[in-house]
mmCIF file of C-alpha atoms and ligand atoms in Angstrom:
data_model
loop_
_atom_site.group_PDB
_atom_site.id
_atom_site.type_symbol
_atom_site.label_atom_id
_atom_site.label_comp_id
_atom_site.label_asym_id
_atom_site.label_seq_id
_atom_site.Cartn_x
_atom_site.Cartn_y
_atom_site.Cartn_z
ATOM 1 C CA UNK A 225 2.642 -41.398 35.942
ATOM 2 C CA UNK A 226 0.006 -42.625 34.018
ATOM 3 C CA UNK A 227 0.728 -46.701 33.278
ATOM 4 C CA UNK A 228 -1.159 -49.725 32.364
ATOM 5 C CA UNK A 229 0.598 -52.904 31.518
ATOM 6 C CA UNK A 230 -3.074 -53.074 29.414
ATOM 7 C CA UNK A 231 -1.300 -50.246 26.997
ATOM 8 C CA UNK A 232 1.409 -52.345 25.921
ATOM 9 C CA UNK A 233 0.705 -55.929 25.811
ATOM 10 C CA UNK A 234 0.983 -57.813 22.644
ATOM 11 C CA UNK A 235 -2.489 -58.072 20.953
ATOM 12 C CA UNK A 236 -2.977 -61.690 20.923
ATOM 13 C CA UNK A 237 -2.205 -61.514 24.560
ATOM 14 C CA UNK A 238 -4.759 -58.903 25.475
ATOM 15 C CA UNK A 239 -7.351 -60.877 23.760
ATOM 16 C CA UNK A 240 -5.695 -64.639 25.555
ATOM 17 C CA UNK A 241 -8.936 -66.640 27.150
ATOM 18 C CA UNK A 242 -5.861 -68.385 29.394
ATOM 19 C CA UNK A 243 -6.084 -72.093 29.994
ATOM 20 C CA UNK A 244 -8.251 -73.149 32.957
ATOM 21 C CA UNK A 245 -7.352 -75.849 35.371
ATOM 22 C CA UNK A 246 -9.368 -78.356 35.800
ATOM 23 C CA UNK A 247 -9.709 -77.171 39.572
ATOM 24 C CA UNK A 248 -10.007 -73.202 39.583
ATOM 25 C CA UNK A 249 -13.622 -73.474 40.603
ATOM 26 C CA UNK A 250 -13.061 -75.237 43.212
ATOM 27 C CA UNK A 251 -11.098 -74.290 46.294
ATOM 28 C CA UNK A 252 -10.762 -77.227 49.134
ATOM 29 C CA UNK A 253 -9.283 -80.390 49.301
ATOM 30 C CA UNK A 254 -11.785 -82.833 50.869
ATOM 31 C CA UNK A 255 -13.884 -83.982 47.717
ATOM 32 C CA UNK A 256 -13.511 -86.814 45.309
ATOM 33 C CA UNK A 257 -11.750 -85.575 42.376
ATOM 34 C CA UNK A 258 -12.743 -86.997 39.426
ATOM 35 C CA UNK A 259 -11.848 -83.508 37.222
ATOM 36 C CA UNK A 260 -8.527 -83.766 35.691
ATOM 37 C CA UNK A 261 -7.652 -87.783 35.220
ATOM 38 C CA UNK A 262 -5.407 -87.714 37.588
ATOM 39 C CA UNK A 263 -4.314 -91.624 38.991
ATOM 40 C CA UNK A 264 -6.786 -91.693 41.890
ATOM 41 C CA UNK A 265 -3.841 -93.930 43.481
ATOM 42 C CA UNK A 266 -1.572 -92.633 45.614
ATOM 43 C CA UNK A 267 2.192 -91.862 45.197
ATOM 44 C CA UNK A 268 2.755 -88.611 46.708
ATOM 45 C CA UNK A 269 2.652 -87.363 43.559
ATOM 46 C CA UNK A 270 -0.575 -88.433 41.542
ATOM 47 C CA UNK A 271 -1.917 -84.920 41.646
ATOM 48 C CA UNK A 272 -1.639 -81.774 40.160
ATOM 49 C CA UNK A 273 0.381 -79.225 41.983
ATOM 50 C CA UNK A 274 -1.309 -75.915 42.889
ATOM 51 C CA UNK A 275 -1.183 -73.705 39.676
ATOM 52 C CA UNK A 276 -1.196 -70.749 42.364
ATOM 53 C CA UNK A 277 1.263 -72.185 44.991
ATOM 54 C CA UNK A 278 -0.825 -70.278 47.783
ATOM 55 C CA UNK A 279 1.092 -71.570 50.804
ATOM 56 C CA UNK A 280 4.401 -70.684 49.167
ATOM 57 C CA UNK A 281 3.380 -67.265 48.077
ATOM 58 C CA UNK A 282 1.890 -67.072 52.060
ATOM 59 C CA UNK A 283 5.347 -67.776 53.291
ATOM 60 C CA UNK A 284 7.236 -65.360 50.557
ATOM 61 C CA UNK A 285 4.928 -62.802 51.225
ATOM 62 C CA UNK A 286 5.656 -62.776 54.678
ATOM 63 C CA UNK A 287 9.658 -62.605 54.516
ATOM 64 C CA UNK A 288 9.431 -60.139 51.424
ATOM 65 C CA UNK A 289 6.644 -57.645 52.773
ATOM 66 C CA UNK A 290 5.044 -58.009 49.173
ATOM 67 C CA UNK A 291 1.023 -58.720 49.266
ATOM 68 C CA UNK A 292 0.214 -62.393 47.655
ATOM 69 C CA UNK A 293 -1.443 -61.355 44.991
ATOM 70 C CA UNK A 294 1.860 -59.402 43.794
ATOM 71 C CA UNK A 295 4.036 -62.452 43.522
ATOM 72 C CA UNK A 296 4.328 -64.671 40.423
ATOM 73 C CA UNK A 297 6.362 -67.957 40.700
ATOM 74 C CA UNK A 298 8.609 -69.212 38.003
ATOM 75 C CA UNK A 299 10.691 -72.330 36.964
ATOM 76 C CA UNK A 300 13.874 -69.786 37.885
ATOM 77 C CA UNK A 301 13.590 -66.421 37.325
ATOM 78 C CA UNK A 302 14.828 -67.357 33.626
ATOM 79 C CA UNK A 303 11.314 -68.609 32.805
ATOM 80 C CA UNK A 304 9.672 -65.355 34.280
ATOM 81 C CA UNK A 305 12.173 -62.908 31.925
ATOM 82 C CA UNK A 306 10.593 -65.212 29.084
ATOM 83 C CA UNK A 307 7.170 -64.802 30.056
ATOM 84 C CA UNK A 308 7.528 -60.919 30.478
ATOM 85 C CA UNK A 309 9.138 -60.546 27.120
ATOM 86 C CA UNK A 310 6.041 -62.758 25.822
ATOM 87 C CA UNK A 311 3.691 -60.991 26.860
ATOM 88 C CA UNK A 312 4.180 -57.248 26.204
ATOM 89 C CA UNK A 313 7.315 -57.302 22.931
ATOM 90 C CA UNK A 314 5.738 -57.929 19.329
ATOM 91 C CA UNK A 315 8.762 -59.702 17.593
ATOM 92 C CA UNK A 316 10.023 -59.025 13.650
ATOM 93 C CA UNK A 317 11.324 -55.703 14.963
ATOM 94 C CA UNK A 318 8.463 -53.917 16.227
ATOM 95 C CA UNK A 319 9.233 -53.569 19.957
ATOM 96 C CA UNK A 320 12.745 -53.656 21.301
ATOM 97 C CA UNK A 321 14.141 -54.317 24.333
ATOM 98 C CA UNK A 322 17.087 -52.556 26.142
ATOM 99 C CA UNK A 323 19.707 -53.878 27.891
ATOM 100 C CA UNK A 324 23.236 -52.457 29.289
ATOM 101 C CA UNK A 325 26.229 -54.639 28.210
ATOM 102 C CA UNK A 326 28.326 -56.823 29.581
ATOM 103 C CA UNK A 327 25.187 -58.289 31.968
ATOM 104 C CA UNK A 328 23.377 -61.165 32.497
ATOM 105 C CA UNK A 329 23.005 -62.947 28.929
ATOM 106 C CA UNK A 330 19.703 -64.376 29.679
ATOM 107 C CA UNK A 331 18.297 -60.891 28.658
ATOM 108 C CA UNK A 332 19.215 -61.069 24.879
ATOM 109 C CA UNK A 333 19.204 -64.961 24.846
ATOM 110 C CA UNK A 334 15.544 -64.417 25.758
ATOM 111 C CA UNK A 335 15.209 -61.410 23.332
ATOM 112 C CA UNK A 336 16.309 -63.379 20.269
ATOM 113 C CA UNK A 337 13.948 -67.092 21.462
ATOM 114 C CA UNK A 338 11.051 -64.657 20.751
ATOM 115 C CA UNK A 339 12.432 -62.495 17.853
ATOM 116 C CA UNK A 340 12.559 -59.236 19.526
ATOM 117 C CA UNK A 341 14.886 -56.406 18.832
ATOM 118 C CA UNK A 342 17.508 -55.796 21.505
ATOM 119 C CA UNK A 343 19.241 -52.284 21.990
ATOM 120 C CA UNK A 344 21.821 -53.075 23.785
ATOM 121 C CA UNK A 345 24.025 -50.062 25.668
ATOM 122 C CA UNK A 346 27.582 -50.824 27.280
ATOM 123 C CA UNK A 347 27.999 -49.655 30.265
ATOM 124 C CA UNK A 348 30.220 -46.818 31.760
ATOM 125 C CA UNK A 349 33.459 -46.884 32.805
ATOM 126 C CA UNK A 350 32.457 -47.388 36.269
ATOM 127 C CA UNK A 351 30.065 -49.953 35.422
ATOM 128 C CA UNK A 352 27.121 -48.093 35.894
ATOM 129 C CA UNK A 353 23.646 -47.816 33.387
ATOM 130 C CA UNK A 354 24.775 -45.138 30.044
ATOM 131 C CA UNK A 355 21.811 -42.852 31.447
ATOM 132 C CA UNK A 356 22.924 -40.584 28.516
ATOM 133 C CA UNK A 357 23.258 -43.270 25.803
ATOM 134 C CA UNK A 358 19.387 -44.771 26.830
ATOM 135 C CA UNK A 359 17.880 -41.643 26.359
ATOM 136 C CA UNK A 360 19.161 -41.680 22.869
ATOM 137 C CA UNK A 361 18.489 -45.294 21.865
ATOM 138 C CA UNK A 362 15.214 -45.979 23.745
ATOM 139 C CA UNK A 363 12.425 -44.711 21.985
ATOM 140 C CA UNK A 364 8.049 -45.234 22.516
ATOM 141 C CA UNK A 365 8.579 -48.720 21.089
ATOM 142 C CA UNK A 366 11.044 -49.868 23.936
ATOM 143 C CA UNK A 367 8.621 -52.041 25.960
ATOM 144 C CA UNK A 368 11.329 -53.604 28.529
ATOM 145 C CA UNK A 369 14.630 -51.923 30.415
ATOM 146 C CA UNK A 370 16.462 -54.512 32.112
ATOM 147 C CA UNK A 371 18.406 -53.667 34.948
ATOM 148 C CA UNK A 372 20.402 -56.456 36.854
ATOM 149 C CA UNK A 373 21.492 -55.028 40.747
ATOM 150 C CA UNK A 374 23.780 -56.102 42.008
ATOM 151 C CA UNK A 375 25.422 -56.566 38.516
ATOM 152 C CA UNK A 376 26.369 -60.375 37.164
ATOM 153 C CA UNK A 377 29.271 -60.269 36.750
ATOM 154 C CA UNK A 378 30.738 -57.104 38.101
ATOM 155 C CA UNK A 379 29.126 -56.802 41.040
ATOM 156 C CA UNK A 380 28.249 -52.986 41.800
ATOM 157 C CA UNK A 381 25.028 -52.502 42.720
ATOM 158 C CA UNK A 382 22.722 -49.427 40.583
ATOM 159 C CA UNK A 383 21.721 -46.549 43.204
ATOM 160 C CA UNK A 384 17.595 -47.052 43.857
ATOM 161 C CA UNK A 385 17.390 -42.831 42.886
ATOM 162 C CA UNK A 386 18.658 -43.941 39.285
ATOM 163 C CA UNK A 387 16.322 -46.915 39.131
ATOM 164 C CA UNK A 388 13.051 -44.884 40.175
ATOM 165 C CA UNK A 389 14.401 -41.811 38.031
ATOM 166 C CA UNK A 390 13.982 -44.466 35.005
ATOM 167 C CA UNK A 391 10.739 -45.465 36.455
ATOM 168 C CA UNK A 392 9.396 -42.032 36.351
ATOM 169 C CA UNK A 393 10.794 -41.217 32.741
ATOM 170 C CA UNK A 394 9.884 -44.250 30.798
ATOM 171 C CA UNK A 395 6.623 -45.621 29.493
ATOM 172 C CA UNK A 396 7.729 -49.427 29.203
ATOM 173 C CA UNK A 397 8.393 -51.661 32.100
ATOM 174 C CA UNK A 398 11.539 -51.546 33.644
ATOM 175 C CA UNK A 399 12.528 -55.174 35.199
ATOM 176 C CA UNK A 400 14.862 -54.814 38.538
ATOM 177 C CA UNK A 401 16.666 -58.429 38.385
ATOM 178 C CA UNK A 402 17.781 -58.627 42.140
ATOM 179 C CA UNK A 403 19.529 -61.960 41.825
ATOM 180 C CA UNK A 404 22.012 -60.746 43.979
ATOM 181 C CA UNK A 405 20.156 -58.868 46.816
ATOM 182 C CA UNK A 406 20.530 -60.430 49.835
ATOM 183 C CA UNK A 407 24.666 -59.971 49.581
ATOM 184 C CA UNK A 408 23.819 -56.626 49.065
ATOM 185 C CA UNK A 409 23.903 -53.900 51.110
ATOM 186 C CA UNK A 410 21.989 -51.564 48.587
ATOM 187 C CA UNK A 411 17.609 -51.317 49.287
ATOM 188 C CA UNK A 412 15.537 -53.230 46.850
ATOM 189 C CA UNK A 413 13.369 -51.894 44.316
ATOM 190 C CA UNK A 414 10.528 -53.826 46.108
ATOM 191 C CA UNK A 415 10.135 -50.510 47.871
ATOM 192 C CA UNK A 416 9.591 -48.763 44.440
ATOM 193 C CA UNK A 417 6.177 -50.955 43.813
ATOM 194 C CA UNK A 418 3.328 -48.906 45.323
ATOM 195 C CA UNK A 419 4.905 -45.575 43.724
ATOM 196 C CA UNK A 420 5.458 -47.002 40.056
ATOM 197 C CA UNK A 421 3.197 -49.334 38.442
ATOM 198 C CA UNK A 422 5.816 -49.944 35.547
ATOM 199 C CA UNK A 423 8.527 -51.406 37.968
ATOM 200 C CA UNK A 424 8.840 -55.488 38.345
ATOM 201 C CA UNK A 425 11.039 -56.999 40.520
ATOM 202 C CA UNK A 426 12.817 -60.303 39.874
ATOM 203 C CA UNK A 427 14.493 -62.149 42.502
ATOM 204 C CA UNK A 428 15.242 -66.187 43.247
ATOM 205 C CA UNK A 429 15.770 -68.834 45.981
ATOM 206 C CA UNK A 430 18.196 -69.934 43.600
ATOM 207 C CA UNK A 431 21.207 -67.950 45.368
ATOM 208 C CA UNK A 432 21.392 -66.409 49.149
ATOM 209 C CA UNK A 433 18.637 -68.811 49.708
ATOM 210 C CA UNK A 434 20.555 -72.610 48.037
ATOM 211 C CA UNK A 435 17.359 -73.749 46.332
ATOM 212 C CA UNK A 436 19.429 -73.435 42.243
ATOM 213 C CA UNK A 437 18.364 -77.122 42.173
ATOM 214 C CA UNK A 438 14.933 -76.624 42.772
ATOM 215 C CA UNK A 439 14.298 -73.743 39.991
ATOM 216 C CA UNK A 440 12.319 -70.853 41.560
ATOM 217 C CA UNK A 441 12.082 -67.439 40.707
ATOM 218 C CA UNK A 442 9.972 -64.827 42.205
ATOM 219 C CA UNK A 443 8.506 -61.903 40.564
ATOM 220 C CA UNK A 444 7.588 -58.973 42.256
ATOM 221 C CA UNK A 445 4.726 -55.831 40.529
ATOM 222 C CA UNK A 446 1.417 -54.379 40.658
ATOM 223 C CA UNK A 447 -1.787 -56.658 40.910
ATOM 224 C CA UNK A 448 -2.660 -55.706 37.400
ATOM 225 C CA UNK A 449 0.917 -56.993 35.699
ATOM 226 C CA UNK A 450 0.564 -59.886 38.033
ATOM 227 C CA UNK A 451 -2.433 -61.227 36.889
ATOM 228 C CA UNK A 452 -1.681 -60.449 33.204
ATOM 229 C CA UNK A 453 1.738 -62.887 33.842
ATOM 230 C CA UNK A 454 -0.403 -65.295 35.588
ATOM 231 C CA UNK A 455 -2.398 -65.704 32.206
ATOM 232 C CA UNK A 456 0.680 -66.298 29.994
ATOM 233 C CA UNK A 457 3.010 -68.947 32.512
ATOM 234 C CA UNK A 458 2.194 -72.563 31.915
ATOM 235 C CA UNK A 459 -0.841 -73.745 34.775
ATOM 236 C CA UNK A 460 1.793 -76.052 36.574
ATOM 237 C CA UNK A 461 5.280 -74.066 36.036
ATOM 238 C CA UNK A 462 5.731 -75.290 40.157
ATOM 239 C CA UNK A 463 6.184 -78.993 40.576
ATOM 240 C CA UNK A 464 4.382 -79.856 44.020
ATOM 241 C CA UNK A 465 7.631 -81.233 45.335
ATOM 242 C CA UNK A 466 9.368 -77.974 44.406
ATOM 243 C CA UNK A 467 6.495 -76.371 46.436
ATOM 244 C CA UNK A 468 6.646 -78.324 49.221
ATOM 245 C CA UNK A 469 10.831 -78.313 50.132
ATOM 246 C CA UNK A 470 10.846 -74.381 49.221
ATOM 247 C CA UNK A 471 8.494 -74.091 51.855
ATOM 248 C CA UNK A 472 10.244 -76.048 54.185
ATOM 249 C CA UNK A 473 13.345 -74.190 53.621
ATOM 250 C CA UNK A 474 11.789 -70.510 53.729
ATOM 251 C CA UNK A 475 11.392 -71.420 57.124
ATOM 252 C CA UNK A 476 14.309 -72.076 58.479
ATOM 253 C CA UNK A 477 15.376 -68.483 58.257
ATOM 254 C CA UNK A 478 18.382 -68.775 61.286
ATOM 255 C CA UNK A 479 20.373 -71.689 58.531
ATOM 256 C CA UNK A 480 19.833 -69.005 55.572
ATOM 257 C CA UNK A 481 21.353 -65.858 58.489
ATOM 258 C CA UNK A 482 24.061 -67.928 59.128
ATOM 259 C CA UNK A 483 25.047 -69.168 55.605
ATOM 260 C CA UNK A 484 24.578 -65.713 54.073
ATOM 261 C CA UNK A 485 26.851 -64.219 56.761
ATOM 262 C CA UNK A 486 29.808 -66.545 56.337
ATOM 263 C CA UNK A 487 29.591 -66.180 52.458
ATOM 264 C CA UNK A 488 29.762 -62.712 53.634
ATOM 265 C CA UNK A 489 32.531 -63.049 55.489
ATOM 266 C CA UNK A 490 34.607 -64.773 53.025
ATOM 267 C CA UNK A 491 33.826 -62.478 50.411
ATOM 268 C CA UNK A 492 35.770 -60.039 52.135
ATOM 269 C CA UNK A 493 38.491 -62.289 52.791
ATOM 270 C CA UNK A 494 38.852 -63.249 49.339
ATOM 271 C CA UNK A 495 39.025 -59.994 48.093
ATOM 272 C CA UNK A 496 41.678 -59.175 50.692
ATOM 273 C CA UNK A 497 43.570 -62.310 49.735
ATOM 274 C CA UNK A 498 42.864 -61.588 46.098
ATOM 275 C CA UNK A 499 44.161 -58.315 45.972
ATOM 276 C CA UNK A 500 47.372 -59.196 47.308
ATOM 277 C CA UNK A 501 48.442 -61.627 44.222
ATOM 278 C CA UNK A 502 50.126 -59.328 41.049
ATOM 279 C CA UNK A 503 48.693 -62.219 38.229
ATOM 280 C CA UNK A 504 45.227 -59.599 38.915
ATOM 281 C CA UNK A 505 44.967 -56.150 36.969
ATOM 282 C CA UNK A 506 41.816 -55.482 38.768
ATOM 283 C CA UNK A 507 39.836 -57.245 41.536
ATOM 284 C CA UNK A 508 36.292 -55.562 42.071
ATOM 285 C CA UNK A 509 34.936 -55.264 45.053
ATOM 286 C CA UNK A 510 31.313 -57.102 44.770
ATOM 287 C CA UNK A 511 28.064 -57.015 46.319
ATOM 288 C CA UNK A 512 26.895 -60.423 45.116
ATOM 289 C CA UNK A 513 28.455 -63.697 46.238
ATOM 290 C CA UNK A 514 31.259 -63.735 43.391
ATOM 291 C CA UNK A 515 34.106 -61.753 43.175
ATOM 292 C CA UNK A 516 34.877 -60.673 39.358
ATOM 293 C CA UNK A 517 39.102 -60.294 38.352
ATOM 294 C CA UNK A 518 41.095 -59.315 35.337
ATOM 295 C CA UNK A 519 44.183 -60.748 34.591
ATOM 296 C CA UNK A 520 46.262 -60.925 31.508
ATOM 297 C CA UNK A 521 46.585 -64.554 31.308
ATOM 298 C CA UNK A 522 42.904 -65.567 31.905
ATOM 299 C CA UNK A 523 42.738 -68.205 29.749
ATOM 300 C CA UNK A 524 45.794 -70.212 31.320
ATOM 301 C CA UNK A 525 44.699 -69.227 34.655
ATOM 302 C CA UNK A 526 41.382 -70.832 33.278
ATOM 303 C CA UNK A 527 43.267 -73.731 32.342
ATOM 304 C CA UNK A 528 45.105 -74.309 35.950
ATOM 305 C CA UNK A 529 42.503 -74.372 38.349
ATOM 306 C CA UNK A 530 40.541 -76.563 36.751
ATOM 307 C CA UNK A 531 43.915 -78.534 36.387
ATOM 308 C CA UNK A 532 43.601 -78.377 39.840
ATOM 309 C CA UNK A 533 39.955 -79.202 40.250
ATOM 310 C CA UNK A 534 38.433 -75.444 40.522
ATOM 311 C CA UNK A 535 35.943 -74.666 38.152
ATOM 312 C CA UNK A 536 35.566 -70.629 37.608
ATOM 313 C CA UNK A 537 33.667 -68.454 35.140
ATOM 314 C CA UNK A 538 35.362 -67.238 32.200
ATOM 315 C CA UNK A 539 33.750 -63.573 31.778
ATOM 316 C CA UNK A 540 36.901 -62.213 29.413
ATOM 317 C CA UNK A 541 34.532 -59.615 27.515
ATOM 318 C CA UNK A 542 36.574 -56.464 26.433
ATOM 319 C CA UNK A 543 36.808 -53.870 26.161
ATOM 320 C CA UNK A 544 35.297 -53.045 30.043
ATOM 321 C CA UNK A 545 35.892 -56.778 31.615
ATOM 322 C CA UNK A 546 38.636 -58.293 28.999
ATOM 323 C CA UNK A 547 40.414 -60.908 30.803
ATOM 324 C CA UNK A 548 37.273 -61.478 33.134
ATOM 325 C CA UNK A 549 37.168 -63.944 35.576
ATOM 326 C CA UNK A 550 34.072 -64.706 37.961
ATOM 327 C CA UNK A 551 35.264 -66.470 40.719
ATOM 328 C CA UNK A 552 31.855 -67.437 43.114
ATOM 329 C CA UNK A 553 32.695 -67.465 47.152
ATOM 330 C CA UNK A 554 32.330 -70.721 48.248
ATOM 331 C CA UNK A 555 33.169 -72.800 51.589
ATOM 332 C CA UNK A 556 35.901 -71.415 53.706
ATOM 333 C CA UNK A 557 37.712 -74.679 53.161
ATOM 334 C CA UNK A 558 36.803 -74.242 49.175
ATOM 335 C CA UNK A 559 38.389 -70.858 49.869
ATOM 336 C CA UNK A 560 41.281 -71.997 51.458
ATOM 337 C CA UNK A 561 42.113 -74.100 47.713
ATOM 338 C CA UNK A 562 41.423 -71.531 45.360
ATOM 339 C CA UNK A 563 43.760 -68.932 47.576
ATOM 340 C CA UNK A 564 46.429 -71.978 47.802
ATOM 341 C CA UNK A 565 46.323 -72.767 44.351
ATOM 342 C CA UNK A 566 46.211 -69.256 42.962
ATOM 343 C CA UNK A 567 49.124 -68.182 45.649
ATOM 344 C CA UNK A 568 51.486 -71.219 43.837
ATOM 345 C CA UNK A 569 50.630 -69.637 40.518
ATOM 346 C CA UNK A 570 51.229 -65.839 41.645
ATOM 347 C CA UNK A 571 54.482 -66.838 42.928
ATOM 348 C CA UNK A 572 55.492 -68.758 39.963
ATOM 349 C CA UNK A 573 54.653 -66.248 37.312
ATOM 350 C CA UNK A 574 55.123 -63.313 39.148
HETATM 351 N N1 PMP B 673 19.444 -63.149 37.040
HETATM 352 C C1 PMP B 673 20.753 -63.117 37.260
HETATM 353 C C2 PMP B 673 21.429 -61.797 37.315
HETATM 354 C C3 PMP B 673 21.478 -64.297 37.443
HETATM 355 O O1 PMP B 673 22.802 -64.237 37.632
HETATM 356 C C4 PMP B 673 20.793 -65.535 37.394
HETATM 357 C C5 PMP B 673 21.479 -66.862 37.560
HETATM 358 N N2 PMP B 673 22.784 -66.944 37.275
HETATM 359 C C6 PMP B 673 19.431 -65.512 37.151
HETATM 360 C C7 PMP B 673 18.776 -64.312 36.995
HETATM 361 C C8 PMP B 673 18.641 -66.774 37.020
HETATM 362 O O2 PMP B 673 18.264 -67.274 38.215
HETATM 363 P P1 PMP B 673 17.327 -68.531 38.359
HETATM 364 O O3 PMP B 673 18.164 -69.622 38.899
HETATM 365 O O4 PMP B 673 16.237 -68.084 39.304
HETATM 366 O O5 PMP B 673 16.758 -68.854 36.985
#
């Protein structure tokens, strides 16, 4: 297929002269730098961070098997779905976006920030993309498809043959958001990059990896939308300090095994446990680290476990998910409580 993200990017961002750091033409770190009134004193902090975190990107390259210069760093993968939507949509109803409904919110919360049109498309029955239904409401203006896999909140995972059979058909991008992956036992669309040069690939430290805190996203696509997205994110998105523990923590690969496993563990045990207890019309099984239920009293259900100190996610959106409720896996002892608590309550009302 014939793609350039140069096609479809907004005008005023094919014409962008980006902002230059003070220190792009200039690669070491032995001089005096008197460039970009910084504090010359030091606090660990008085300089700017890398605006291309190259040792992090080193280090993520490495344990993703994606080339350097086809990783962009965000402040969460939040800020790189804004930047993508910046770049390519013209707002007032020009370009739209689609999206497949219920799904990650972010999408249309993003949509709406910068005035774009968003189609959005529920999904089917069996919670899977309305293939159908997108041929009839995408049309040549649709610049973005976003595709979360595994799915927050349901959990099912899209097959990578329907994702690259998108790919092939449309001419916008189509953004994999693989939040979820490493719970997952479907392959990631990372392996779709060298074959379509419309697919991006968005995944974060912020999950299998316990870095939320430290806000990191990674996005995954072809050196030519790479560099484009590089223009349009703010110089410094990645605080130095941010830089520095990531790193740390990418390397301790046998603590991320081990944590990843157990939360794998107890996902199955929760859904075992969870399946047993009548309150639930449906309990899905999940290939993210949350398990998503229905019951008919989800909002008193709500109410009782944070009564008893749990704090779940309320996800009651009908028709498909009405009386949703996205319970995350967390310790086995965390576990332990939610089971105990929501046993009492089973018994009690049913
Ligand atoms: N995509 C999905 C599907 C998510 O569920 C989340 C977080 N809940 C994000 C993206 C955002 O992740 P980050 O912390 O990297 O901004």
């Amino acid at each position: 297929m014939k793609f350039s993200i140069n096609d479809i990017l907004r005008p005023n961002i094919a014409s962008l002269a980006p902002y230059s750091c003070a220190r792009d033409e200039y690669d070491g770190d032995d001089a005096i730098f008197l460039d970009a009134n910084e504090n010359p004193y030091d606090t660990g902090y008085n300089r700017y961070p890398d605006p291309m975190q190259r040792l992090l990107k080193k280090r993520i390259s490495v344990i993703k098997g994606v080339a350097e210069d086809m990783i962009l760093l965000g402040n969460g993968s939040d800020e790189i779905i804004d930047i993508i939507i910046r770049s390519v949509c013209r707002p007032s109803g020009i370009d739209n976006i689609v999206t497949f409904i219920p799904g990650y919110s972010m999408y249309d919360v993003s949509a709406h920030i910068n005035d774009v049109e968003l189609r959005s498309i529920s999904l089917t029955t069996s919670f899977m993309p309305d293939w159908e239904e997108y041929e009839r409401v995408a049309n040549e203006n649709t610049k973005i498809t976003f595709i979360c896999t595994p799915h927050n909140p349901i959990g099912v995972a899209v097959p990578l043959v329907d994702i690259e059979a998108l790919c092939s058909k449309t001419r916008g991008l189509v953004v994999v958001d693989e939040a979820y992956i490493d719970f997952s036992s479907e392959g990631t669309a990372v392996s779709l990059l060298d074959k379509y040069p419309n697919v991006i690939v968005l995944q974060t430290l912020s999950k299998a990896w316990g870095m939320a805190g430290l806000r990191l996203g990674m996005c995954f696509a072809s050196r030519e939308i790479i560099s484009v997205l590089n223009k349009v994110k703010p110089p410094y998105n990645i605080s130095s300090q941010t830089q520095k523990i990531a790193l740390s923590l990418l390397c301790d690969v046998e603590t991320f095994q081990e944590r990843k496993n157990e939360i794998l563990r107890e996902r199955e045990r929760l859904l075992v446990e969870l399946r047993k207890m009548s309150i639930f019309t449906h309990v899905y099984a999940s290939q993210g680290n949350f398990i998503l239920v229905r019951t008919a009293c989800c909002d008193e259900l709500y109410r009782y476990l944070v009564d008893g100190g749990i704090v779940v996610r309320k996800r009651d959106i009908p028709p498909l998910i009405g009386g949703g409720i996205r319970i995350t896996v967390g310790t086995p002892q965390e576990n332990d409580l939610l089971i105990d608590l929501l046993t009492k309550y089973n018994t009690h009302i049913g």
